[in-house]
C-alpha positions in Angstrom: -120.4 -87.4 -144.8 -117.2 -88.0 -143.1 -115.6 -91.4 -143.5 -114.9 -91.6 -139.8 -118.2 -92.5 -137.7 -120.0 -93.2 -141.2 -121.9 -95.9 -139.7 -122.6 -94.5 -136.7 -124.4 -91.7 -138.3 -126.3 -94.0 -140.8 -127.6 -95.6 -137.6 -128.8 -92.3 -135.9 -130.5 -91.4 -139.3 -132.3 -94.8 -139.3 -133.3 -94.6 -135.6 -134.6 -91.2 -136.1 -136.4 -92.0 -139.2 -138.0 -94.8 -137.1 -139.1 -92.9 -134.1 -140.5 -89.8 -136.3 -142.4 -92.3 -138.5 -143.9 -93.9 -135.6 -144.9 -90.8 -134.0 -146.6 -89.9 -137.0 -148.6 -92.8 -137.3 -149.5 -92.6 -133.9 -150.8 -89.3 -133.8 -152.7 -89.5 -137.0 -154.6 -92.5 -136.0 -155.1 -90.6 -132.5 -156.3 -87.9 -134.5 -158.5 -89.7 -136.3 -159.9 -91.5 -133.3 -160.7 -88.4 -131.8 -162.4 -86.6 -134.4 -164.4 -89.4 -135.9 -167.8 -88.3 -136.9 -167.0 -85.0 -137.0 -167.0 -82.9 -140.3 -165.8 -79.4 -141.3 -167.1 -77.2 -144.0 -164.4 -75.1 -146.0 -165.1 -73.4 -149.0 -168.4 -75.1 -149.4 -167.0 -78.1 -149.3 -168.0 -80.6 -146.7 -164.5 -82.7 -145.1 -164.3 -85.5 -143.2 -161.1 -86.0 -140.5 -158.7 -87.7 -142.7 -159.2 -84.9 -145.4 -158.7 -82.1 -143.1 -155.7 -83.6 -141.3 -154.0 -83.3 -144.7 -154.4 -79.5 -144.1 -151.6 -79.6 -141.6 -148.6 -80.7 -144.0 -150.2 -78.0 -146.4 -149.9 -75.6 -143.9 -146.6 -76.7 -143.1 -145.2 -76.6 -146.4 -146.6 -73.0 -146.8 -144.8 -72.0 -143.9 -141.4 -73.9 -144.8 -141.4 -71.8 -147.8 -142.0 -68.6 -146.7 -139.5 -69.3 -144.4 -136.8 -70.2 -146.9 -137.4 -67.2 -148.9 -137.2 -64.9 -145.7 -133.7 -66.7 -144.5 -132.5 -66.2 -148.3 -133.3 -62.7 -148.3 -131.5 -62.3 -145.0 -128.5 -64.1 -146.0 -128.3 -62.3 -149.4 -127.6 -58.9 -147.6 -124.3 -57.4 -148.0 -122.6 -57.0 -144.9 
């Protein structure tokens, strides 16, 4: 991080982190409220809303991993 405007960078990072944290909590609460009383069965296992809400970060991590591998291969191609 450059010395110039370091305080501005850290302040922006803190603000962005706080906003994303708030939005994550808000969306999670709304999701749990909207799906209260419902369940799904996945591979023979009955899941309540908080359990199947955790599938979303799992799928995000899988997508990110695949994207990183593809981007790495594209960057390694000879020019």
